[in-house]
Short mmCIF file of C-alpha atoms in Angstrom, two decimals:
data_model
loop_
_atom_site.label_atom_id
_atom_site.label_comp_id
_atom_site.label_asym_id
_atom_site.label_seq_id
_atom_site.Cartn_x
_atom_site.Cartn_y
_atom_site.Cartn_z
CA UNK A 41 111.80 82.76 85.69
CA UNK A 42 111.24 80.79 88.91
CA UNK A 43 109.67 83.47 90.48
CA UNK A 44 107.68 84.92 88.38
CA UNK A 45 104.21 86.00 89.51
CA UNK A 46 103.01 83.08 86.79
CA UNK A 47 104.65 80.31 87.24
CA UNK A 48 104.80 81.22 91.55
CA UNK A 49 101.50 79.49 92.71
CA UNK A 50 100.64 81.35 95.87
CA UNK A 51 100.41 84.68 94.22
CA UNK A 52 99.30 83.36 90.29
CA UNK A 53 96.42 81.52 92.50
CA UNK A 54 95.26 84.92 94.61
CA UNK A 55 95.07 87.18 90.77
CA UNK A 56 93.23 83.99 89.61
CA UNK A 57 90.45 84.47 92.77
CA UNK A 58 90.39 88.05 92.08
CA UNK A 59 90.12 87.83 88.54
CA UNK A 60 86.61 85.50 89.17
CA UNK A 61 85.47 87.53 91.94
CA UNK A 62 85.51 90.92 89.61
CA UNK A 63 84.07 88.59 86.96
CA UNK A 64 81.18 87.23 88.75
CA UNK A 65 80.13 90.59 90.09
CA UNK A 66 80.17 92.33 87.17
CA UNK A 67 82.98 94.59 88.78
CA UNK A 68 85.64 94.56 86.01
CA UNK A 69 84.20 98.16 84.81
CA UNK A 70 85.18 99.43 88.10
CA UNK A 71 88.68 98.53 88.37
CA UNK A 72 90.45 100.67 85.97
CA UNK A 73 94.17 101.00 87.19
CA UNK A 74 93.38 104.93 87.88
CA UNK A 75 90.41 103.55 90.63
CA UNK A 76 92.61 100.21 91.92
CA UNK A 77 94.66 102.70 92.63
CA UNK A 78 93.01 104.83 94.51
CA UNK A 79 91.57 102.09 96.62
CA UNK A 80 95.27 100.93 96.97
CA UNK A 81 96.14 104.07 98.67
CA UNK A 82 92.80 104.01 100.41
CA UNK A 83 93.26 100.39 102.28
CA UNK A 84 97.22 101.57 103.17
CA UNK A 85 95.75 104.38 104.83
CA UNK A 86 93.45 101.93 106.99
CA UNK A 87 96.31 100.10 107.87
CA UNK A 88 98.57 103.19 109.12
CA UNK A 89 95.05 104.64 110.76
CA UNK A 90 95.83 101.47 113.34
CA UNK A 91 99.07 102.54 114.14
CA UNK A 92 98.81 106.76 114.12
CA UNK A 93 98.57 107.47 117.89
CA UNK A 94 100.55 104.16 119.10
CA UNK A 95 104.46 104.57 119.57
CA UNK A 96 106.49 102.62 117.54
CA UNK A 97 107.08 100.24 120.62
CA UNK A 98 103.11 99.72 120.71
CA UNK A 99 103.23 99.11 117.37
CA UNK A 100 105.49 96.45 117.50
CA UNK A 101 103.45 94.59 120.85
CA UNK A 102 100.22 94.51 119.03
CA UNK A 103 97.22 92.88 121.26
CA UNK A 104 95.53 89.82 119.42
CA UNK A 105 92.95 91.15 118.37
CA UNK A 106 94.27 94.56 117.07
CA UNK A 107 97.06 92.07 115.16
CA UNK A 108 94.03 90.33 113.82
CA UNK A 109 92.59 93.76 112.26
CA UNK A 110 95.86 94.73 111.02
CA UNK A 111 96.40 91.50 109.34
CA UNK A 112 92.79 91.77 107.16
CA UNK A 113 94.35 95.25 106.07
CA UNK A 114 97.74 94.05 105.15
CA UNK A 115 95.75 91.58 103.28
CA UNK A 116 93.45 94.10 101.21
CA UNK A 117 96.48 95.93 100.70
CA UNK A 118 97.70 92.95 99.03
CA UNK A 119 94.34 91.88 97.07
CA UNK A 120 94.45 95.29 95.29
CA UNK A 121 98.07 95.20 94.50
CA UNK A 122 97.60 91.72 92.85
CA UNK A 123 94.77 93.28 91.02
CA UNK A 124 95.85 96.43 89.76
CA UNK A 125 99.33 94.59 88.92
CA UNK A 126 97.48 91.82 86.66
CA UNK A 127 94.97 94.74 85.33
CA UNK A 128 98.50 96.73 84.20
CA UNK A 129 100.08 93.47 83.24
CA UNK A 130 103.12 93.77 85.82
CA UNK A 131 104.74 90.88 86.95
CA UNK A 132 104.74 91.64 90.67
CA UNK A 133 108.04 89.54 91.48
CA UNK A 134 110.02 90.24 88.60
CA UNK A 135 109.63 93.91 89.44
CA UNK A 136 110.24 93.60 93.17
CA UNK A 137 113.48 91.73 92.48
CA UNK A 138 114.97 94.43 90.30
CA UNK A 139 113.78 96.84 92.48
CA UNK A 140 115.80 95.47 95.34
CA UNK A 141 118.46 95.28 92.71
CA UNK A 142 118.34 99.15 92.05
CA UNK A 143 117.89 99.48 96.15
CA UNK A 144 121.27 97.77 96.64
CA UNK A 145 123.21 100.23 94.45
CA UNK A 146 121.72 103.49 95.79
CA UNK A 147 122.00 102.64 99.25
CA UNK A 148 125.84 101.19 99.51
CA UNK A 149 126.01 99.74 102.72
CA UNK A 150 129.07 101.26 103.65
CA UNK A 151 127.42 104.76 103.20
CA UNK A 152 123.69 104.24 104.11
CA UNK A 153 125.06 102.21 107.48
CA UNK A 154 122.61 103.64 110.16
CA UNK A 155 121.18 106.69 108.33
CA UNK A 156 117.48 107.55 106.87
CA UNK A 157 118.46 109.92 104.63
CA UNK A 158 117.49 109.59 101.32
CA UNK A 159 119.95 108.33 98.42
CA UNK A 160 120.00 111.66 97.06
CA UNK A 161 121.08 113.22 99.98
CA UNK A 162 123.86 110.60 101.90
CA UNK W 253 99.92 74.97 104.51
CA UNK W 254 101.15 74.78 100.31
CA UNK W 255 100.19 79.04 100.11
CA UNK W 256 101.82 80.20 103.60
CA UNK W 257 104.30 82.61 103.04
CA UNK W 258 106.79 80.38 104.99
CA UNK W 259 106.40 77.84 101.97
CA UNK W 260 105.96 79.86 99.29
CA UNK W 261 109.90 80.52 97.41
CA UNK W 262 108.22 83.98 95.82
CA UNK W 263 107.74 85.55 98.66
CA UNK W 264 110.21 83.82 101.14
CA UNK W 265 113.00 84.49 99.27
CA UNK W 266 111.98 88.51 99.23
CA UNK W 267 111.23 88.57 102.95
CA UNK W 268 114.86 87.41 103.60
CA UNK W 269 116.52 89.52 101.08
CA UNK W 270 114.90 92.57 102.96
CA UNK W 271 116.02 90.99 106.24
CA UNK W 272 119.56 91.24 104.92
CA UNK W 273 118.94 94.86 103.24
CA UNK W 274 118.07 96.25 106.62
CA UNK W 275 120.52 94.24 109.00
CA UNK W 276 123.46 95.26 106.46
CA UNK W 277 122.56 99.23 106.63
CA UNK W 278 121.73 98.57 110.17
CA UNK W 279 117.71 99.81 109.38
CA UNK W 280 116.06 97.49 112.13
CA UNK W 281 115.79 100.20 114.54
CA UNK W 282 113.86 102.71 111.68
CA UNK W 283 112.09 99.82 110.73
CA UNK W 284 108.91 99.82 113.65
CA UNK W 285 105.48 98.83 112.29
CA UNK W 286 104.52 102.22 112.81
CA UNK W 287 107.09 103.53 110.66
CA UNK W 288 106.54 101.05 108.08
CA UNK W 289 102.82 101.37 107.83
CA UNK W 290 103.72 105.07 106.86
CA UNK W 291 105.81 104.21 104.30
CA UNK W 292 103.74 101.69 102.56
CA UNK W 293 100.90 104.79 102.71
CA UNK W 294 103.34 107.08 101.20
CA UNK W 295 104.69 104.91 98.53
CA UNK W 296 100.85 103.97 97.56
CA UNK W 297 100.58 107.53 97.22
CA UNK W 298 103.54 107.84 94.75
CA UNK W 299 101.76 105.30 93.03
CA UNK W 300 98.38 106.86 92.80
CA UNK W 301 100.05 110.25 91.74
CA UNK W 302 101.20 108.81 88.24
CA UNK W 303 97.72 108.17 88.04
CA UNK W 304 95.78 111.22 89.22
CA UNK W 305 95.09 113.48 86.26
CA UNK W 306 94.54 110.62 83.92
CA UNK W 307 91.36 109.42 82.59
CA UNK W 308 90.39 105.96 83.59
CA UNK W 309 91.01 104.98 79.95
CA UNK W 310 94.17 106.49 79.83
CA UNK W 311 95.24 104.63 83.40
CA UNK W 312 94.78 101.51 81.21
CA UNK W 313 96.81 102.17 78.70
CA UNK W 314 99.98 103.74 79.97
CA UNK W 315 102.76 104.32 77.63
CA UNK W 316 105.87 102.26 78.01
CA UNK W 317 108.11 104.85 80.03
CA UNK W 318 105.47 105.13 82.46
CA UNK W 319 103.92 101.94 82.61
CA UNK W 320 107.78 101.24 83.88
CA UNK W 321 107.81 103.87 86.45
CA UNK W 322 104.28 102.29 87.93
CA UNK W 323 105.96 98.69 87.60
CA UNK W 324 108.50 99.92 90.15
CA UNK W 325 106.43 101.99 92.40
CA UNK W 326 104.22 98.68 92.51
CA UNK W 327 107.53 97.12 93.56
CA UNK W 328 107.91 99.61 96.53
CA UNK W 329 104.87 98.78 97.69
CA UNK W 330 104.76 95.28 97.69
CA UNK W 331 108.65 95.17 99.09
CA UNK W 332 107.12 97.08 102.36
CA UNK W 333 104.01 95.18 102.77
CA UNK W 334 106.31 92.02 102.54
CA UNK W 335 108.76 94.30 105.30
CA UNK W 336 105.65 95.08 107.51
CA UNK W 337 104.54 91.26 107.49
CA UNK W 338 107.07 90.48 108.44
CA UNK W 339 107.75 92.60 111.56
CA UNK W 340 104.44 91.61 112.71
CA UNK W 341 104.86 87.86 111.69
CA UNK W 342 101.89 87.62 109.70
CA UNK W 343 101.41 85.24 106.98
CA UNK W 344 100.31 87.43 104.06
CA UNK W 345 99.16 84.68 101.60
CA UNK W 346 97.29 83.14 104.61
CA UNK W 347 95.51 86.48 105.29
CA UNK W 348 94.83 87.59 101.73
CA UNK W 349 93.04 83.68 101.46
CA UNK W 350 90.94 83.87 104.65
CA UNK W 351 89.79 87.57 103.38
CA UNK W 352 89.10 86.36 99.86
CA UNK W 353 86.36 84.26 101.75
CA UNK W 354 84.96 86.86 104.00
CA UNK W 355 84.74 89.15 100.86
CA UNK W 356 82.82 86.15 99.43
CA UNK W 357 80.12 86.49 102.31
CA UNK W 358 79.71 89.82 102.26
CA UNK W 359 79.67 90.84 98.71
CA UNK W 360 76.63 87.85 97.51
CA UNK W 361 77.23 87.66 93.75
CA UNK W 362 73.19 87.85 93.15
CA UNK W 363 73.13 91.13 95.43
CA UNK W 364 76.77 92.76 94.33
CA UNK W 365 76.00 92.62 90.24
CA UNK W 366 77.42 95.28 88.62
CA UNK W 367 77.10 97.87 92.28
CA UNK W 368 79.92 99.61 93.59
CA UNK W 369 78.49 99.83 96.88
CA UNK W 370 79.52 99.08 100.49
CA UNK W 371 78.54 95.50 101.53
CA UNK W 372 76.40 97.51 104.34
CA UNK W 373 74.86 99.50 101.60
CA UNK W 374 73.65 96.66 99.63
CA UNK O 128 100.15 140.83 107.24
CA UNK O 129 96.08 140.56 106.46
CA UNK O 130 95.81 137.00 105.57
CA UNK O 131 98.04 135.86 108.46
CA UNK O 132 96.25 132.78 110.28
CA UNK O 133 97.11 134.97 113.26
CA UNK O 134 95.27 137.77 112.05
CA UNK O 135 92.60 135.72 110.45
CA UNK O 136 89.09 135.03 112.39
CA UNK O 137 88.48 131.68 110.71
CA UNK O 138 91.26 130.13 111.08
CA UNK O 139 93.10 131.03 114.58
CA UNK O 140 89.28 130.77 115.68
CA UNK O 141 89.66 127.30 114.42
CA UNK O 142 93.34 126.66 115.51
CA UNK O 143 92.20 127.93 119.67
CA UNK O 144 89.09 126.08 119.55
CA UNK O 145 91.33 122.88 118.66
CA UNK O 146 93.94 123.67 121.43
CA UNK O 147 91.26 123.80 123.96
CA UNK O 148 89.91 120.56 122.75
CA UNK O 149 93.11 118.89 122.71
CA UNK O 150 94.16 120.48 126.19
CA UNK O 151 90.14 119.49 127.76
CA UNK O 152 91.29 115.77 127.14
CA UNK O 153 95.25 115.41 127.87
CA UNK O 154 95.40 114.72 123.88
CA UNK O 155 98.81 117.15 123.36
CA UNK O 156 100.77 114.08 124.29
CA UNK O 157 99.67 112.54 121.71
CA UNK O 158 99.81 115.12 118.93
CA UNK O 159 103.24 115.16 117.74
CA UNK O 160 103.74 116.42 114.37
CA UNK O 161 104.63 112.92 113.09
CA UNK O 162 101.43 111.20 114.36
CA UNK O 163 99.32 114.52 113.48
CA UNK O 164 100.67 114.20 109.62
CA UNK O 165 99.30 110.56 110.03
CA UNK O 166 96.01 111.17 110.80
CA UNK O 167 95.94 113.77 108.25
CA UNK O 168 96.85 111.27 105.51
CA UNK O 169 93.99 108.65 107.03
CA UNK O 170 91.66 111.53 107.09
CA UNK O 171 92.61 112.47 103.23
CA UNK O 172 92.21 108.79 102.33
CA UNK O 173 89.12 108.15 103.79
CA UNK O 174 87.90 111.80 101.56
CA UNK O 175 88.90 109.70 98.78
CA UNK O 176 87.09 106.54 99.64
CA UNK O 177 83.87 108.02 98.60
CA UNK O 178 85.36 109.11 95.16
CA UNK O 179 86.94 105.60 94.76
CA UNK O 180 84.37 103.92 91.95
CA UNK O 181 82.82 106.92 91.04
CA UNK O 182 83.31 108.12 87.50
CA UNK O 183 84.92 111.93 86.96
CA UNK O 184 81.56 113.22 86.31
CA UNK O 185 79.42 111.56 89.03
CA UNK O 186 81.59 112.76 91.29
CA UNK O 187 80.60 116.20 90.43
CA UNK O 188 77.25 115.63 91.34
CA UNK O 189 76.67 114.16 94.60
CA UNK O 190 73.71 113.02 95.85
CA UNK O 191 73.02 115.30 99.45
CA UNK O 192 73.08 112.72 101.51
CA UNK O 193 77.02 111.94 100.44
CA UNK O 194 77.88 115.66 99.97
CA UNK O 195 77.08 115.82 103.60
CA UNK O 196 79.73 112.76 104.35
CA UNK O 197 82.09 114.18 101.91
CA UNK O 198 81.60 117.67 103.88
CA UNK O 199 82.71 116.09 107.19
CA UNK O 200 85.97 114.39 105.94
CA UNK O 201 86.48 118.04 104.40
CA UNK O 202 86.10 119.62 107.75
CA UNK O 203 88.22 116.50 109.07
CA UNK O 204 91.40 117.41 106.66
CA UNK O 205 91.41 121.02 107.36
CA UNK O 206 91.26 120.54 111.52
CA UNK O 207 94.26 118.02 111.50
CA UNK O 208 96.03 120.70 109.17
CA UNK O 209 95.22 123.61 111.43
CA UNK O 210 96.43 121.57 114.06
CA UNK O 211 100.19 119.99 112.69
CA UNK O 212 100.88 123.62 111.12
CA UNK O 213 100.17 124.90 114.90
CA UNK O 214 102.52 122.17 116.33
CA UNK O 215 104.89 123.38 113.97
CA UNK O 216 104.08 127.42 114.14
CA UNK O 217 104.13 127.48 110.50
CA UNK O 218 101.61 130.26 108.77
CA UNK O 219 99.04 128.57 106.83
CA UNK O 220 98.10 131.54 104.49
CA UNK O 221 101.01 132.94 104.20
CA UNK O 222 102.51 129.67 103.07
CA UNK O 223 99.40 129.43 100.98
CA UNK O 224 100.15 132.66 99.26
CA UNK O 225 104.24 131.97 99.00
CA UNK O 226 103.10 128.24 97.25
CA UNK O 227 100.54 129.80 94.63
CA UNK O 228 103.45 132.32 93.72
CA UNK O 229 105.99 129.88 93.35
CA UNK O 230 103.49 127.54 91.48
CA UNK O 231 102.85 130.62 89.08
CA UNK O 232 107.17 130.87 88.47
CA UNK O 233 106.95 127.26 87.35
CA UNK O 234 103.81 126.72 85.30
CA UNK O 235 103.81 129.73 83.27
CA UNK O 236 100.07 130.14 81.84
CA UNK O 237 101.74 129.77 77.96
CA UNK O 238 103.38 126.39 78.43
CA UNK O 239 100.88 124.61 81.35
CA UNK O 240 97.76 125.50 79.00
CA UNK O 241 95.97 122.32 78.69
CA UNK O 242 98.54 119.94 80.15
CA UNK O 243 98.64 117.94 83.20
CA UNK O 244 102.19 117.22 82.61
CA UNK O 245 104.44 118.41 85.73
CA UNK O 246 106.59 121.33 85.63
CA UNK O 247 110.07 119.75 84.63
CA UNK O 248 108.02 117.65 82.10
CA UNK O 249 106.63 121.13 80.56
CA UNK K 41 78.12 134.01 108.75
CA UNK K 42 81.35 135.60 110.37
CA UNK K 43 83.31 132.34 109.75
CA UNK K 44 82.40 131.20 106.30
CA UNK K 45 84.63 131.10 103.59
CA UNK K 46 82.45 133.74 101.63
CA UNK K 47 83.29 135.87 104.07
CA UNK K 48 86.51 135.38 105.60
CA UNK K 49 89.54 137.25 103.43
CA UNK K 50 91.82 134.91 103.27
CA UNK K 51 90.34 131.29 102.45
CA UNK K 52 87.98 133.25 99.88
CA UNK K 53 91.18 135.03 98.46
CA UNK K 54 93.38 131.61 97.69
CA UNK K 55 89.67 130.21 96.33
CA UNK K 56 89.95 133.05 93.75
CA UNK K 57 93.12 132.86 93.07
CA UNK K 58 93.39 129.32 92.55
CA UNK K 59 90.03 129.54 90.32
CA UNK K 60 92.49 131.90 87.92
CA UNK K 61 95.25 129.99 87.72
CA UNK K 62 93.04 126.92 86.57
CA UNK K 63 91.43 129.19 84.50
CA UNK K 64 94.05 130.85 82.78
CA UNK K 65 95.76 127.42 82.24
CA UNK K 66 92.91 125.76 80.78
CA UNK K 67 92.65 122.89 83.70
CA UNK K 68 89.11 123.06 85.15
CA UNK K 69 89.00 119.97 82.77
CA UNK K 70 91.59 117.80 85.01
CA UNK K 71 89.70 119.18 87.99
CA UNK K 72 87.20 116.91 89.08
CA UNK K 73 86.34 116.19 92.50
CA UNK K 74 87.73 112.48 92.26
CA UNK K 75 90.84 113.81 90.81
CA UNK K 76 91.20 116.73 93.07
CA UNK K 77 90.86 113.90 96.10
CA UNK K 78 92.94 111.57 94.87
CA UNK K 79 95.74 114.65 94.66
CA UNK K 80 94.83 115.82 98.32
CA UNK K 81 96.12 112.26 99.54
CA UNK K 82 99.28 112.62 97.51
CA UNK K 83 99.78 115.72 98.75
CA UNK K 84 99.08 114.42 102.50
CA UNK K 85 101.41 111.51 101.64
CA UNK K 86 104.35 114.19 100.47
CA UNK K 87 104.08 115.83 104.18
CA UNK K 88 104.11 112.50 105.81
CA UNK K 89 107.40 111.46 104.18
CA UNK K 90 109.29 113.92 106.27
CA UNK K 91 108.07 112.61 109.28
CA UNK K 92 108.06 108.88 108.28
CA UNK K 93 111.70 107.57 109.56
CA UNK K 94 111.62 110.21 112.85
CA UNK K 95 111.23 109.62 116.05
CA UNK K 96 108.15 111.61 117.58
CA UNK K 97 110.52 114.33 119.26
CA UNK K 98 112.43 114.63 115.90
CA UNK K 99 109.67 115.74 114.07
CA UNK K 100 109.02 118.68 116.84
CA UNK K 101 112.48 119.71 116.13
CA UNK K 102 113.03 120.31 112.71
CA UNK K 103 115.92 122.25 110.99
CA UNK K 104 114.98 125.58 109.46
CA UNK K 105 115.51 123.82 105.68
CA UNK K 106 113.37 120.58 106.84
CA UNK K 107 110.60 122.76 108.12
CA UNK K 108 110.77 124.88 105.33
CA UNK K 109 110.35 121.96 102.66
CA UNK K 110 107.08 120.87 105.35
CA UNK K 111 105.47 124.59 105.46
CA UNK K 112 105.20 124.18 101.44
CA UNK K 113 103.67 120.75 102.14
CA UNK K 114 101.22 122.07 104.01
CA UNK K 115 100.16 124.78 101.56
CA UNK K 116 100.06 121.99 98.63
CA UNK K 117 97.36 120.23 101.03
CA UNK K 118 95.50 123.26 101.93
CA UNK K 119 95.41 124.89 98.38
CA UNK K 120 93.69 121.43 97.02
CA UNK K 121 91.46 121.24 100.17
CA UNK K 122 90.13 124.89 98.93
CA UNK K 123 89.99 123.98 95.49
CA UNK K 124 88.17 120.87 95.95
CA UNK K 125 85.44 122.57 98.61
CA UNK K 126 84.83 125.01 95.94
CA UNK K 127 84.59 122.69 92.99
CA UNK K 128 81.59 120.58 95.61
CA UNK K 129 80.55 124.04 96.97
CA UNK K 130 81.06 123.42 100.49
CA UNK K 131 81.83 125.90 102.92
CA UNK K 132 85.31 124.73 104.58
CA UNK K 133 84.93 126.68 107.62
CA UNK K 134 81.37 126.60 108.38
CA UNK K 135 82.12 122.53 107.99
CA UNK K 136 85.10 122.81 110.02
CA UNK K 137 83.05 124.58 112.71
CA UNK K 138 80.05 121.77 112.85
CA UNK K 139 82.82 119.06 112.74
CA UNK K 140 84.19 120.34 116.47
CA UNK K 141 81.20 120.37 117.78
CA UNK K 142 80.02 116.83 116.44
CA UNK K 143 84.11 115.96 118.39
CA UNK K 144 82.49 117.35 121.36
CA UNK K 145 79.76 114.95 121.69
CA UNK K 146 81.62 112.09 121.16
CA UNK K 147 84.57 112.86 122.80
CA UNK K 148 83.38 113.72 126.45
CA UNK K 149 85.90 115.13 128.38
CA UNK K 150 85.31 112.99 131.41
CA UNK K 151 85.60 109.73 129.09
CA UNK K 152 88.02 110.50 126.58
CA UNK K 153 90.77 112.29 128.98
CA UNK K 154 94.40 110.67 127.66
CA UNK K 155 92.76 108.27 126.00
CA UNK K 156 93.35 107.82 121.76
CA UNK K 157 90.39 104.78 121.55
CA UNK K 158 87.77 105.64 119.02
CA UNK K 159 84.84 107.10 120.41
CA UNK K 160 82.39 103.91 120.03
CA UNK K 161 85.45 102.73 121.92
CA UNK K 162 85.78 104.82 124.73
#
C-alpha cells in the first residue's frame, strides 16, 4: 500500500532513528508499550500546558519563540507515537486512513454540519 | 527538503483529507490550537487507559481485539497531531528530525547506557 | 451533611485560601472551568512523569528525595481540583461518596474479584 | 495536625473506604503507584473532554445533565488522588497546605498581578 508506514520514507526513516537510538542506549527494556504510553500522554500534556491559560485566539497567534517550543513538543509527541506504534507493530498510516474512513460515516456531514456533539449523541 | 511534510504523500495526503473533514462539517471554528492540543491530550489518554492495569509484559502482547482498539486510538492521535500541525503550520517531519539530533546531544550514548534518567540527571 | 466540603475544615480551608490567592493576583479571569480542567490534566501528567520508566514495584518505594517531588505534584492535583469543582459549585465529598456507591452497584465484590476488566466487560 | 488527612473526617473516610473496596475485590495487586498515576491522568483526561470543544463561557454554564456527568468526573479524579497518597503515604492536605505557601513565594502579588507567565518568568 502506497502509504504504508514501510514503504512511506519520511515516517519508515524516523522508527528507523528511534529504533537505533533505543538500541544504542540500551533503552529497549524501558519502552514497553504500557511505559511509551505513558510518556505519550505525558509529552501531549506538555504541549496543551503551552496553551492552558491562552484563548483560543492566542493560541492561534503564537510568538516565535513560543511556536518554536510548541513545535519540539508536537515533535516528541510524534517520536513516541512512531515508537510505541513500531513496538505494537501498527502501521501508523494504514490505521489513520481507516480511521478517517470510520470518521466519515459517524459524522455525516449533513448531520454533524456545525455541531461538537459527539456521534452518539447528534 | 525530501522528509518535509509538504513533500512527503503519507502525511500530505492526511493533512488535506482532515482539511476537507472539517471544512465539510464546518469544524474550523472548534478547531483552535488550544482546542486541539486538548484533544490530542485526551485521546493519548484513551490510549494509555487500555493500557493502565496491565503489566508491562502484558502491554506487549495484546490480544487481537485489543491490539485493534489501540491501532485506532493510535490513529486518533496521530490524525490530531497531523490537525494541530497543521493549524500552526509546522512541519512535523522537519521537527521530529531536528529533535532526533538535540536528543542525540543530550542523551551521550557512553553516559545514557541502560539509565532512565533525565539528561540533567545524568 | 458531615463530609460536605462546606462543612469540612480541610478542604473549604483549602478551597478560601485558593480564592484569596487567585483574587490577590487578578487570576479569576483566567480560571475558567475549561482552562482550570487543563491545568489539572498537565498537573496529573507531570505526577506521572516520575512513574514513567519505573517498574510497578520501584515505584512503591521511592527514594525521599522523589517522594518529596511526587508529594508536590500530589498537592498540585488536589488544589486545581478544589479549585474547578469551586468554579463549578459542585461538592467534592459528597460526589466522592455518591461515585464510591455507584462504583459498588457496578462492580459487585463476587464478579470484580481479581479482575481489572471494566464493568460492562465483567 | 488539624488539617491532615488522619485527622480530617472526610478525606480519611473515602481513604477507608476505598482501602475496602480494593480489599474486598482482591485489587491491591493492580494498585501500584505507577498504575494508580497513569489512571489519575485518564481520569483528568475524562473531565477535560467536556470542556474540550467549549468556549471558555460555555464551560461556566453548563446544563444540569452536563454538570452532572463533570461532578462524577471530579470524584473519579479525587478518589484515585486519595488512593494513590495512601498507597505512597503522603498526607494530601498537609501537602496541599505547604504547596500554597511554596505559590506564595513565587507568585508575589506585586509581580504576578494578571499575569499567567511562569514564575521564573515573571
Amino acid at each position: 500500500m502506497s502509504t504504508s508506514t514501510q514503504s512511506n520514507p519520511g515516517l519508515a526513516a524516523l522508527r528507523d532513528a528511534l529504533r537505533r537510538f533505543a538500541a544504542d542506549r540500551d533503552w529497549d527494556k524501558f519502552h514497553s508499550p504500557k511505559n511509551l504510553a505513558s510518556a505519550l500522554a505525558v509529552e501531549s500534556a506538555e504541549l496543551l500546558e503551552h496553551f492552558q491559560w491562552l484563548t483560543e485566539g492566542e493560541s492561534a497567534a503564537l510568538p516565535p519563540s513560543a511556536r518554536a517550543k510548541v513545535a519540539e513538543e508536537l515533535a516528541d509527541v510524534l517520536l513516541y507515537l512512531i515508537r510505541l506504534a513500531d513496538r505494537l507493530d501498527v502501521d501508523l498510516l494504514a490505521a489513520a486512513h481507516a480511521k478517517i474512513a470510520r470518521n466519515a460515516e459517524k459524522y455525516p456531514i449533513e448531520k454533524a454540519r456545525g455541531s461538537a456533539r459527539k456521534y452518539n449523541e447528534l
